[in-house]
């Protein structure tokens, strides 16, 4: 059974949660790339069903919002000490800096501040072929109920 | 061929754009409910693949963000006079007020302010069985390039 | 000494808090107009020192942000049952819909959702001579630590 | 008369605009620290009138919002080529990460993306004695009307 250290770091555990446990992530095809304390990287491989603008072949803004919420929440999870802790999204904000091409998306989520009750995260999305060109940036704020670790 | 009046109001045209033209909306199962000048109402019928929290059976936050971006953009479209006008999302913000149940979602998007270059929209989501209990509220800001109608 | 009912409604108490207790409100000249459960209305009478754009004689965006944070926090206060409850701003978002004229500003803040740990508020600002023309809209999210009322 | 290069960089010009030209900045006591292309740093020296929470002696959230709007707008100005270009704030969002102490505030604003019509900026605020402890982060989105430089 996973303990608080695996909660803080285990790639396998996060893969299971993100890829298998959450139905909507399967529709998106979301895959975990890496997880470390305070950092989660995921990818959504391109498929035509994710397109929001068929003329530009750009990924739907809602796909970017979805992957940001997923990665931000998982980053929040890495700050937790117990499986009894609860996390829920308070709000999510996305700036669409430029259209995403029809290509795999990478999303990196990191912790900006992890408090006793509120976690602030920052997310960036970019196309896999151009890691320096951010296509969207996001902010997620999460409510956390922390319990003393046993 | 649609003219500026159909652009402003036609249910058939908006159905075609929202339901058939945009691939990601088909994955979501998004359906148009109604369209009027400055107002668009859409629904996402419940299906298990949209779940984000299997324990609470709550809809994924990314689904709510997606339907808000879709409805907000379509509301913006109703302010346009020409098919040459271009609309793109600048930013999107979602407040998650309470978990959405495993049930059809309705999203209403309306225009807060439609300027010559920027459109502000407001979106609310609720479960079809409880229209007075808002589960999420959003704001979308869109950049618009308006051309003189011919 | 004020009890939980005055905390919920007393105009005098809120006037004291908003107008006398908070130094920055005195610089702004902020005045309470009305307070009811879940609703606070304040005003900032125009003075030239509040101008942010001398050419348009428009109020500074920071003045609008300040009055929104003040009114939103006070609206949050009306949901509290005890003076031991603590409120702090998590985040604040302002949409600037149109420039405010050189004129008194009214700001109305209302509760969107008041949960056990998080309060969502909505704020609107308008010039006193044109109540139907919103110049800025805002959202404030507040963290609240509620204690059992004695 | 200033040309497009001074618009892009001159400390004196930005000092004049930020410190002398905008009345509300004089109330705040806002001072320019540095300006470079895509980056503006300003400070607000502490004074008791800026306090928002007399018990914690914390700076008012509206002061932080004001300095962010000021610095973000000035950063946007550094992307302009002509004094005929116009800049206006579309929206502003602030995350309050921790209370600011009763101490001078530094605000750094940088350009996230500068497009032909929309500029995205990022702002951070910290107390002068602890530059690594961000007390608030912000996002400003600005509408810009660019003219060809003569």
Coordinates of C-alpha atoms in Angstrom, one line a residue:
Chain A
X1 CA 0.0 0.0 0.0
X2 CA 1.4 3.4 -0.9
X3 CA 2.7 5.5 2.0
X4 CA 3.3 9.2 2.2
X5 CA 6.6 9.0 0.4
X6 CA 5.1 7.4 -2.7
X7 CA 2.3 10.0 -2.4
X8 CA 5.1 12.5 -2.6
X9 CA 7.0 11.0 -5.6
X10 CA 6.0 7.6 -7.1
X11 CA 5.7 7.8 -10.9
X12 CA 3.8 4.6 -11.0
X13 CA 1.2 5.8 -8.5
X14 CA 0.6 9.1 -10.3
X15 CA 0.5 7.2 -13.7
X16 CA -2.3 5.0 -12.2
X17 CA -4.2 8.0 -10.8
X18 CA -3.9 10.2 -13.9
X19 CA -4.1 7.7 -16.7
X20 CA -6.3 4.9 -15.3
X21 CA -8.4 6.2 -12.5
X22 CA -9.9 9.4 -14.1
X23 CA -12.2 8.5 -17.0
X24 CA -12.0 11.9 -18.8
X25 CA -8.2 11.6 -19.0
X26 CA -8.6 8.5 -21.1
X27 CA -10.7 10.3 -23.6
X28 CA -8.0 13.0 -23.8
X29 CA -5.3 10.4 -24.0
X30 CA -3.4 12.1 -21.2
X31 CA -0.1 10.5 -20.2
X32 CA 2.2 11.2 -17.3
X33 CA 5.7 12.2 -18.3
X34 CA 7.3 12.9 -14.9
X35 CA 6.5 13.7 -11.3
X36 CA 8.7 15.2 -8.5
X37 CA 7.8 17.0 -5.4
X38 CA 6.0 20.2 -6.5
X39 CA 6.2 19.4 -10.2
X40 CA 4.1 17.3 -12.5
X41 CA 4.6 17.0 -16.3
X42 CA 2.0 15.4 -18.5
X43 CA 1.4 15.1 -22.2
X44 CA -1.6 14.8 -24.6
X45 CA -0.5 13.2 -27.8
X46 CA -2.2 14.8 -30.8
X47 CA -5.3 13.3 -32.3
X48 CA -7.7 15.0 -34.7
X49 CA -10.6 14.7 -32.2
X50 CA -8.9 17.3 -29.9
X51 CA -9.1 20.0 -32.5
X52 CA -11.1 23.1 -31.7
X53 CA -10.4 25.1 -34.8
X54 CA -10.4 23.0 -37.9
X55 CA -9.2 25.8 -40.2
X56 CA -6.0 26.4 -38.1
X57 CA -5.9 22.8 -36.9
X58 CA -5.5 24.2 -33.4
X59 CA -6.1 22.2 -30.3
X60 CA -9.4 23.2 -28.5
X61 CA -8.9 25.6 -25.6
X62 CA -10.9 23.3 -23.4
X63 CA -8.2 20.6 -24.0
X64 CA -5.6 23.0 -22.7
X65 CA -7.8 23.9 -19.7
X66 CA -8.4 20.2 -19.0
X67 CA -4.7 19.2 -19.1
X68 CA -3.9 22.2 -16.9
X69 CA -6.5 21.3 -14.3
X70 CA -5.2 17.7 -14.3
X71 CA -1.6 18.6 -14.0
X72 CA -2.2 21.4 -11.4
X73 CA -4.2 19.1 -9.2
X74 CA -1.6 16.4 -9.4
X75 CA 1.1 18.9 -8.5
X76 CA -1.0 19.8 -5.5
X77 CA -1.2 16.1 -4.6
X78 CA 2.6 16.0 -4.3
X79 CA 2.3 18.4 -1.3
X80 CA 0.1 16.0 0.6
X81 CA 1.2 13.8 3.4
X82 CA -1.7 11.4 3.6
X83 CA -4.3 9.8 1.4
X84 CA -6.9 11.2 3.7
X85 CA -6.1 14.7 2.6
X86 CA -8.6 16.2 0.2
X87 CA -8.0 18.5 -2.7
X88 CA -10.5 20.4 -4.8
X89 CA -10.2 23.1 -7.5
X90 CA -11.3 26.5 -6.3
X91 CA -10.5 28.3 -9.6
X92 CA -8.6 28.0 -12.8
X93 CA -7.4 30.7 -15.2
X94 CA -5.9 30.3 -18.6
X95 CA -4.2 32.8 -20.8
X96 CA -4.1 31.7 -24.4
X97 CA -0.9 33.2 -25.7
X98 CA -0.9 31.7 -29.2
X99 CA -2.7 28.9 -31.1
X100 CA -1.4 25.4 -30.4
X101 CA -0.5 23.5 -33.5
X102 CA -1.8 20.1 -34.4
X103 CA 0.9 18.4 -32.4
X104 CA 1.5 16.7 -29.0
X105 CA 1.1 19.0 -26.1
X106 CA 3.3 19.1 -23.0
X107 CA 1.9 20.6 -19.8
X108 CA 4.1 21.4 -16.8
X109 CA 2.5 22.2 -13.5
X110 CA 4.5 23.5 -10.5
X111 CA 3.6 24.8 -7.0
X112 CA 3.7 28.5 -6.5
X113 CA 2.7 28.4 -2.9
X114 CA 1.5 25.5 -0.7
X115 CA -0.3 26.7 2.4
X116 CA -2.1 24.9 5.1
X117 CA -5.4 25.4 3.4
X118 CA -4.8 26.7 -0.1
X119 CA -2.4 25.7 -2.9
X120 CA -1.5 28.0 -5.8
X121 CA -0.1 26.3 -9.0
X122 CA 1.3 27.6 -12.2
X123 CA 0.9 25.7 -15.5
X124 CA 2.5 26.1 -18.9
X125 CA 1.6 24.3 -22.2
X126 CA 3.8 24.0 -25.2
X127 CA 4.0 21.9 -28.4
X128 CA 6.5 19.1 -28.1
X129 CA 8.6 20.4 -31.0
X130 CA 8.9 24.0 -29.6
X131 CA 9.4 23.9 -25.8
X132 CA 10.3 27.5 -25.6
X133 CA 7.1 28.8 -27.2
X134 CA 4.5 28.7 -24.5
X135 CA 1.0 28.5 -26.1
X136 CA -0.9 28.8 -22.9
X137 CA -0.3 29.7 -19.3
X138 CA -2.5 28.9 -16.4
X139 CA -3.1 29.4 -12.7
X140 CA -5.0 26.9 -10.5
X141 CA -6.0 27.5 -6.9
X142 CA -6.9 24.5 -4.9
X143 CA -8.5 24.0 -1.5
X144 CA -6.7 21.3 0.6
X145 CA -7.8 19.7 3.8
X146 CA -4.7 18.4 5.4
X147 CA -4.7 15.8 8.2
X148 CA -1.9 14.9 10.5
X149 CA 0.1 12.1 9.0
X150 CA -0.4 8.9 11.1
Chain B
X1 CA -25.4 31.2 -48.0
X2 CA -25.7 32.6 -44.5
X3 CA -25.9 36.4 -44.2
X4 CA -25.2 38.6 -41.3
X5 CA -28.7 38.0 -39.9
X6 CA -28.3 34.3 -39.7
X7 CA -24.9 34.9 -38.2
X8 CA -26.7 36.9 -35.5
X9 CA -29.4 34.3 -34.8
X10 CA -29.9 31.1 -36.8
X11 CA -30.2 28.0 -34.6
X12 CA -29.3 25.7 -37.5
X13 CA -26.1 27.5 -38.4
X14 CA -24.9 27.5 -34.8
X15 CA -25.8 23.9 -34.4
X16 CA -23.7 23.1 -37.5
X17 CA -20.8 25.0 -36.2
X18 CA -20.9 23.8 -32.6
X19 CA -22.0 20.2 -33.1
X20 CA -20.5 19.2 -36.5
X21 CA -17.7 21.5 -37.3
X22 CA -15.6 21.3 -34.1
X23 CA -14.2 17.8 -33.6
X24 CA -13.6 18.1 -29.8
X25 CA -17.3 19.0 -29.3
X26 CA -18.2 15.6 -30.7
X27 CA -16.1 13.9 -28.1
X28 CA -17.8 15.9 -25.4
X29 CA -21.2 15.3 -27.0
X30 CA -22.0 19.0 -26.9
X31 CA -25.4 20.0 -28.2
X32 CA -26.9 23.4 -28.9
X33 CA -30.0 24.3 -26.9
X34 CA -30.7 27.8 -27.9
X35 CA -29.1 30.9 -29.5
X36 CA -30.2 34.5 -29.5
X37 CA -28.3 37.7 -30.0
X38 CA -25.8 37.9 -27.0
X39 CA -26.9 34.5 -25.6
X40 CA -26.0 30.9 -26.3
X41 CA -27.2 27.9 -24.3
X42 CA -25.6 24.5 -24.8
X43 CA -25.7 21.1 -23.0
X44 CA -23.4 18.2 -22.5
X45 CA -25.5 15.1 -21.8
X46 CA -23.9 13.0 -19.0
X47 CA -21.7 10.0 -19.9
X48 CA -19.3 8.2 -17.6
X49 CA -16.3 9.2 -19.8
X50 CA -16.7 12.8 -18.7
X51 CA -16.1 12.0 -15.0
X52 CA -13.1 13.6 -13.3
X53 CA -13.7 12.3 -9.8
X54 CA -14.9 8.7 -9.8
X55 CA -15.5 8.7 -6.0
X56 CA -18.0 11.6 -6.1
X57 CA -18.9 10.8 -9.8
X58 CA -18.3 14.5 -10.5
X59 CA -17.8 15.9 -14.0
X60 CA -14.1 16.8 -14.8
X61 CA -13.4 20.5 -14.3
X62 CA -11.9 20.4 -17.8
X63 CA -15.3 19.5 -19.3
X64 CA -16.8 22.5 -17.6
X65 CA -14.0 24.7 -18.9
X66 CA -14.5 23.3 -22.4
X67 CA -18.2 23.9 -22.5
X68 CA -17.7 27.4 -21.2
X69 CA -15.1 28.3 -23.8
X70 CA -17.4 26.8 -26.5
X71 CA -20.5 28.6 -25.4
X72 CA -18.7 31.9 -24.7
X73 CA -17.1 31.9 -28.1
X74 CA -20.4 31.2 -29.7
X75 CA -22.0 34.1 -27.8
X76 CA -19.2 36.3 -29.1
X77 CA -20.1 35.1 -32.6
X78 CA -23.6 36.5 -32.2
X79 CA -22.1 40.0 -32.0
X80 CA -20.4 39.7 -35.4
X81 CA -21.7 41.2 -38.6
X82 CA -19.6 39.3 -41.1
X83 CA -18.1 35.8 -41.6
X84 CA -14.8 37.6 -42.2
X85 CA -14.7 38.7 -38.6
X86 CA -12.3 36.7 -36.5
X87 CA -12.7 35.7 -32.9
X88 CA -10.0 34.2 -30.6
X89 CA -10.0 33.5 -26.9
X90 CA -7.6 35.8 -24.9
X91 CA -8.3 34.3 -21.5
X92 CA -10.7 32.1 -19.6
X93 CA -11.4 31.9 -15.9
X94 CA -13.5 29.4 -14.1
X95 CA -14.8 29.4 -10.5
X96 CA -15.7 26.0 -9.3
X97 CA -18.5 26.7 -6.9
X98 CA -19.6 23.1 -6.1
X99 CA -19.1 19.6 -7.6
X100 CA -21.2 18.8 -10.6
X101 CA -23.2 15.6 -10.2
X102 CA -23.2 12.8 -12.7
X103 CA -25.9 14.4 -14.7
X104 CA -26.5 16.5 -17.9
X105 CA -24.8 19.9 -17.7
X106 CA -26.3 23.1 -19.1
X107 CA -24.1 26.0 -19.9
X108 CA -25.4 29.5 -20.6
X109 CA -23.1 32.1 -22.0
X110 CA -24.0 35.8 -22.3
X111 CA -22.3 39.0 -23.4
X112 CA -21.1 41.3 -20.7
X113 CA -19.6 43.8 -23.0
X114 CA -19.0 43.8 -26.8
X115 CA -16.4 46.3 -27.8
X116 CA -14.8 47.1 -31.2
X117 CA -11.9 44.9 -30.4
X118 CA -12.6 42.9 -27.2
X119 CA -15.6 40.9 -26.1
X120 CA -16.3 40.0 -22.4
X121 CA -18.6 37.0 -21.7
X122 CA -20.0 35.4 -18.6
X123 CA -20.9 31.7 -18.4
X124 CA -22.7 29.7 -15.8
X125 CA -23.0 25.9 -15.6
X126 CA -25.7 23.9 -13.7
X127 CA -27.1 20.4 -13.6
X128 CA -30.2 20.0 -15.6
X129 CA -32.2 18.9 -12.5
X130 CA -31.2 22.0 -10.5
X131 CA -31.1 25.1 -12.6
X132 CA -30.8 27.4 -9.6
X133 CA -27.7 25.7 -8.2
X134 CA -24.8 27.1 -10.2
X135 CA -21.9 24.6 -10.1
X136 CA -19.4 26.7 -12.0
X137 CA -19.1 30.3 -13.2
X138 CA -16.7 31.6 -15.9
X139 CA -15.5 34.6 -17.7
X140 CA -14.2 34.5 -21.2
X141 CA -12.4 37.4 -22.9
X142 CA -12.2 37.3 -26.7
X143 CA -10.3 39.3 -29.2
X144 CA -12.4 40.2 -32.3
X145 CA -11.3 41.6 -35.6
X146 CA -14.4 43.2 -37.0
X147 CA -14.7 44.1 -40.7
X148 CA -17.3 46.4 -42.2
X149 CA -20.2 44.4 -43.3
X150 CA -20.5 44.4 -47.1
Chain C
X1 CA -20.1 44.8 22.3
X2 CA -21.2 43.6 18.9
X3 CA -22.7 40.2 18.7
X4 CA -23.2 37.9 15.7
X5 CA -26.3 39.7 14.6
X6 CA -24.6 43.1 14.3
X7 CA -21.8 41.3 12.5
X8 CA -24.3 40.1 10.0
X9 CA -26.0 43.5 9.5
X10 CA -25.1 46.6 11.5
X11 CA -24.5 49.6 9.3
X12 CA -22.7 51.4 12.1
X13 CA -20.3 48.6 12.7
X14 CA -19.4 48.2 9.0
X15 CA -19.0 51.9 8.7
X16 CA -16.5 51.9 11.5
X17 CA -14.5 49.0 10.1
X18 CA -14.5 50.3 6.5
X19 CA -14.2 54.0 7.0
X20 CA -12.2 54.4 10.3
X21 CA -10.3 51.1 11.0
X22 CA -8.6 50.6 7.6
X23 CA -6.0 53.4 6.9
X24 CA -5.9 52.9 3.1
X25 CA -9.7 53.5 2.9
X26 CA -9.2 56.9 4.3
X27 CA -6.8 57.9 1.5
X28 CA -9.3 56.6 -1.0
X29 CA -12.1 58.4 0.8
X30 CA -14.2 55.2 0.8
X31 CA -17.6 55.4 2.3
X32 CA -20.2 52.8 3.2
X33 CA -23.5 53.1 1.4
X34 CA -25.4 50.1 2.6
X35 CA -24.9 46.6 4.1
X36 CA -27.2 43.7 4.2
X37 CA -26.6 40.0 4.6
X38 CA -24.5 38.9 1.5
X39 CA -24.4 42.5 0.1
X40 CA -22.2 45.5 0.7
X41 CA -22.4 48.8 -1.2
X42 CA -19.6 51.4 -0.9
X43 CA -18.7 54.6 -2.7
X44 CA -15.6 56.5 -3.5
X45 CA -16.4 60.2 -4.1
X46 CA -14.4 61.6 -7.0
X47 CA -11.2 63.6 -6.3
X48 CA -8.5 64.4 -8.8
X49 CA -5.9 62.4 -6.8
X50 CA -7.6 59.2 -7.9
X51 CA -7.0 59.8 -11.6
X52 CA -5.0 57.2 -13.5
X53 CA -5.3 58.7 -17.0
X54 CA -5.1 62.5 -16.9
X55 CA -6.0 62.7 -20.6
X56 CA -9.3 60.9 -20.3
X57 CA -9.6 61.9 -16.6
X58 CA -10.3 58.3 -15.9
X59 CA -10.1 56.8 -12.4
X60 CA -7.0 54.6 -11.9
X61 CA -7.6 50.9 -12.3
X62 CA -6.0 50.3 -8.9
X63 CA -8.7 52.4 -7.3
X64 CA -11.3 50.1 -8.8
X65 CA -9.4 47.1 -7.7
X66 CA -9.1 48.5 -4.2
X67 CA -12.7 49.3 -3.7
X68 CA -13.6 45.9 -5.1
X69 CA -11.4 44.1 -2.6
X70 CA -12.7 46.3 0.2
X71 CA -16.4 45.7 -0.7
X72 CA -15.9 42.0 -1.4
X73 CA -14.2 41.4 1.9
X74 CA -16.9 43.2 3.7
X75 CA -19.6 41.1 1.9
X76 CA -17.7 38.0 3.1
X77 CA -17.8 39.4 6.6
X78 CA -21.6 39.3 6.5
X79 CA -21.5 35.5 6.2
X80 CA -19.5 35.2 9.5
X81 CA -21.1 34.3 12.8
X82 CA -18.2 35.3 15.1
X83 CA -15.5 37.9 15.5
X84 CA -13.1 35.0 15.9
X85 CA -13.7 34.0 12.3
X86 CA -10.8 35.1 10.0
X87 CA -11.1 36.2 6.4
X88 CA -8.3 36.7 3.9
X89 CA -8.2 37.3 0.2
X90 CA -7.0 34.4 -2.0
X91 CA -7.4 36.1 -5.3
X92 CA -9.0 39.0 -7.1
X93 CA -9.8 39.5 -10.8
X94 CA -11.0 42.6 -12.4
X95 CA -12.4 43.1 -15.9
X96 CA -12.2 46.7 -17.1
X97 CA -15.2 47.0 -19.3
X98 CA -15.0 50.7 -20.0
X99 CA -13.1 53.8 -18.7
X100 CA -14.6 55.3 -15.5
X101 CA -15.4 59.0 -15.8
X102 CA -14.1 61.6 -13.4
X103 CA -17.1 61.0 -11.1
X104 CA -18.1 59.3 -7.9
X105 CA -17.8 55.5 -8.1
X106 CA -20.3 53.0 -6.6
X107 CA -19.2 49.4 -5.9
X108 CA -21.6 46.7 -5.1
X109 CA -20.3 43.4 -3.7
X110 CA -22.5 40.3 -3.3
X111 CA -21.9 36.7 -2.3
X112 CA -21.8 34.1 -5.1
X113 CA -21.2 31.2 -2.8
X114 CA -20.3 31.0 0.8
X115 CA -18.8 27.7 1.8
X116 CA -17.3 26.4 5.0
X117 CA -13.8 27.3 3.9
X118 CA -14.1 29.5 0.8
X119 CA -16.3 32.5 -0.1
X120 CA -16.8 33.6 -3.7
X121 CA -17.9 37.2 -4.3
X122 CA -18.9 39.3 -7.3
X123 CA -18.3 43.0 -7.6
X124 CA -19.5 45.7 -10.0
X125 CA -18.5 49.3 -10.2
X126 CA -20.3 52.1 -12.0
X127 CA -20.4 55.8 -12.1
X128 CA -23.1 57.3 -9.8
X129 CA -24.7 59.1 -12.8
X130 CA -25.0 55.9 -14.9
X131 CA -25.9 52.9 -12.7
X132 CA -26.7 50.7 -15.7
X133 CA -23.3 51.2 -17.3
X134 CA -20.9 48.9 -15.5
X135 CA -17.3 50.2 -15.8
X136 CA -15.6 47.2 -14.1
X137 CA -16.6 43.8 -12.8
X138 CA -14.7 41.7 -10.4
X139 CA -14.4 38.4 -8.6
X140 CA -12.9 37.9 -5.2
X141 CA -12.2 34.6 -3.6
X142 CA -11.7 34.6 0.1
X143 CA -10.4 32.0 2.6
X144 CA -12.5 31.9 5.8
X145 CA -11.7 30.1 9.1
X146 CA -15.1 29.7 10.7
X147 CA -15.4 28.9 14.5
X148 CA -18.6 27.7 16.2
X149 CA -20.5 30.7 17.4
X150 CA -20.6 30.8 21.1
Chain D
X1 CA 11.0 65.3 -27.9
X2 CA 11.2 61.6 -27.1
X3 CA 11.5 59.2 -30.0
X4 CA 10.7 55.5 -30.2
X5 CA 14.0 54.6 -28.6
X6 CA 13.4 56.6 -25.5
X7 CA 9.9 55.1 -25.4
X8 CA 11.5 51.8 -25.4
X9 CA 14.0 52.4 -22.7
X10 CA 14.5 55.9 -21.1
X11 CA 14.5 55.8 -17.3
X12 CA 13.8 59.6 -17.2
X13 CA 10.8 59.4 -19.4
X14 CA 9.2 56.5 -17.5
X15 CA 10.0 58.3 -14.2
X16 CA 8.1 61.3 -15.4
X17 CA 5.1 59.3 -16.6
X18 CA 4.9 57.0 -13.6
X19 CA 5.8 59.5 -10.8
X20 CA 4.6 62.9 -12.0
X21 CA 2.0 62.4 -14.7
X22 CA -0.4 60.0 -12.9
X23 CA -2.0 61.6 -9.9
X24 CA -2.9 58.3 -8.1
X25 CA 0.7 57.2 -8.1
X26 CA 1.6 60.3 -6.1
X27 CA -0.8 59.3 -3.4
X28 CA 0.7 55.8 -3.4
X29 CA 4.2 57.3 -3.4
X30 CA 5.2 55.0 -6.3
X31 CA 8.8 55.3 -7.6
X32 CA 10.4 53.9 -10.6
X33 CA 13.4 51.6 -9.9
X34 CA 14.3 50.4 -13.4
X35 CA 13.1 50.1 -16.9
X36 CA 14.4 47.9 -19.8
X37 CA 12.7 46.6 -22.9
X38 CA 9.9 44.2 -21.6
X39 CA 10.7 44.9 -17.9
X40 CA 9.6 47.6 -15.4
X41 CA 10.5 47.6 -11.7
X42 CA 8.8 50.0 -9.3
X43 CA 8.6 50.4 -5.6
X44 CA 6.2 51.8 -3.0
X45 CA 7.9 52.9 0.1
X46 CA 6.0 51.9 3.2
X47 CA 3.8 54.4 4.9
X48 CA 1.1 53.7 7.5
X49 CA -1.6 55.1 5.2
X50 CA -1.2 52.1 2.9
X51 CA -2.2 49.5 5.5
X52 CA -5.2 47.3 4.9
X53 CA -5.0 45.2 8.0
X54 CA -4.0 47.2 11.1
X55 CA -3.7 44.1 13.3
X56 CA -1.1 42.4 11.0
X57 CA 0.1 45.8 9.7
X58 CA -0.3 44.3 6.2
X59 CA -0.4 46.4 3.1
X60 CA -3.9 46.7 1.6
X61 CA -4.5 44.3 -1.3
X62 CA -5.6 47.3 -3.4
X63 CA -2.2 48.8 -3.1
X64 CA -0.7 45.6 -4.5
X65 CA -3.3 45.6 -7.3
X66 CA -2.5 49.3 -8.0
X67 CA 1.2 48.9 -8.3
X68 CA 0.8 45.8 -10.4
X69 CA -1.5 47.6 -12.9
X70 CA 1.0 50.5 -13.0
X71 CA 4.0 48.4 -13.5
X72 CA 2.3 46.0 -16.0
X73 CA 1.0 48.9 -18.1
X74 CA 4.5 50.5 -18.1
X75 CA 6.0 47.2 -19.2
X76 CA 3.5 47.1 -22.0
X77 CA 4.6 50.6 -23.0
X78 CA 8.1 49.4 -23.6
X79 CA 6.8 47.3 -26.5
X80 CA 5.4 50.3 -28.3
X81 CA 7.1 52.1 -31.2
X82 CA 5.2 55.3 -31.2
X83 CA 3.5 57.8 -28.8
X84 CA 0.4 57.4 -30.9
X85 CA 0.0 53.8 -29.8
X86 CA -2.7 53.4 -27.2
X87 CA -2.7 50.9 -24.3
X88 CA -5.6 50.0 -22.0
X89 CA -6.1 47.4 -19.4
X90 CA -8.4 44.6 -20.3
X91 CA -8.2 42.6 -17.1
X92 CA -6.0 42.2 -14.1
X93 CA -5.8 39.2 -11.7
X94 CA -3.9 39.0 -8.4
X95 CA -3.0 35.9 -6.3
X96 CA -2.3 36.9 -2.7
X97 CA 0.3 34.4 -1.7
X98 CA 1.1 35.7 1.8
X99 CA 0.5 38.9 3.7
X100 CA 2.9 41.8 2.9
X101 CA 4.7 43.1 5.9
X102 CA 4.7 46.8 6.9
X103 CA 7.7 47.5 4.7
X104 CA 8.7 48.9 1.2
X105 CA 7.2 46.9 -1.7
X106 CA 9.0 46.1 -4.9
X107 CA 6.9 45.2 -8.0
X108 CA 8.5 43.7 -11.1
X109 CA 6.5 43.5 -14.3
X110 CA 7.6 41.6 -17.4
X111 CA 6.1 40.8 -20.8
X112 CA 4.8 37.3 -21.2
X113 CA 3.7 37.9 -24.8
X114 CA 3.4 41.0 -26.9
X115 CA 1.1 40.5 -29.8
X116 CA -0.2 42.9 -32.5
X117 CA -3.3 43.7 -30.5
X118 CA -3.0 42.1 -27.0
X119 CA -0.1 42.2 -24.5
X120 CA 0.1 39.7 -21.6
X121 CA 2.2 40.7 -18.6
X122 CA 3.3 39.0 -15.3
X123 CA 3.9 40.9 -12.1
X124 CA 5.4 39.9 -8.8
X125 CA 5.5 41.8 -5.5
X126 CA 7.8 41.2 -2.6
X127 CA 9.0 43.1 0.5
X128 CA 12.4 44.8 0.0
X129 CA 14.0 42.8 2.8
X130 CA 13.0 39.4 1.3
X131 CA 13.2 39.4 -2.5
X132 CA 12.7 35.6 -2.7
X133 CA 9.4 35.6 -0.8
X134 CA 6.8 36.6 -3.3
X135 CA 3.8 38.1 -1.5
X136 CA 1.6 38.5 -4.5
X137 CA 1.6 37.5 -8.2
X138 CA -0.4 39.1 -10.9
X139 CA -1.4 38.9 -14.5
X140 CA -2.4 41.9 -16.6
X141 CA -3.9 41.7 -20.1
X142 CA -3.7 44.9 -22.1
X143 CA -5.3 46.0 -25.4
X144 CA -2.8 47.9 -27.6
X145 CA -3.5 49.9 -30.8
X146 CA -0.3 50.0 -32.7
X147 CA 0.4 52.5 -35.4
X148 CA 3.3 52.3 -37.9
X149 CA 6.2 54.3 -36.6
X150 CA 6.8 57.4 -38.8

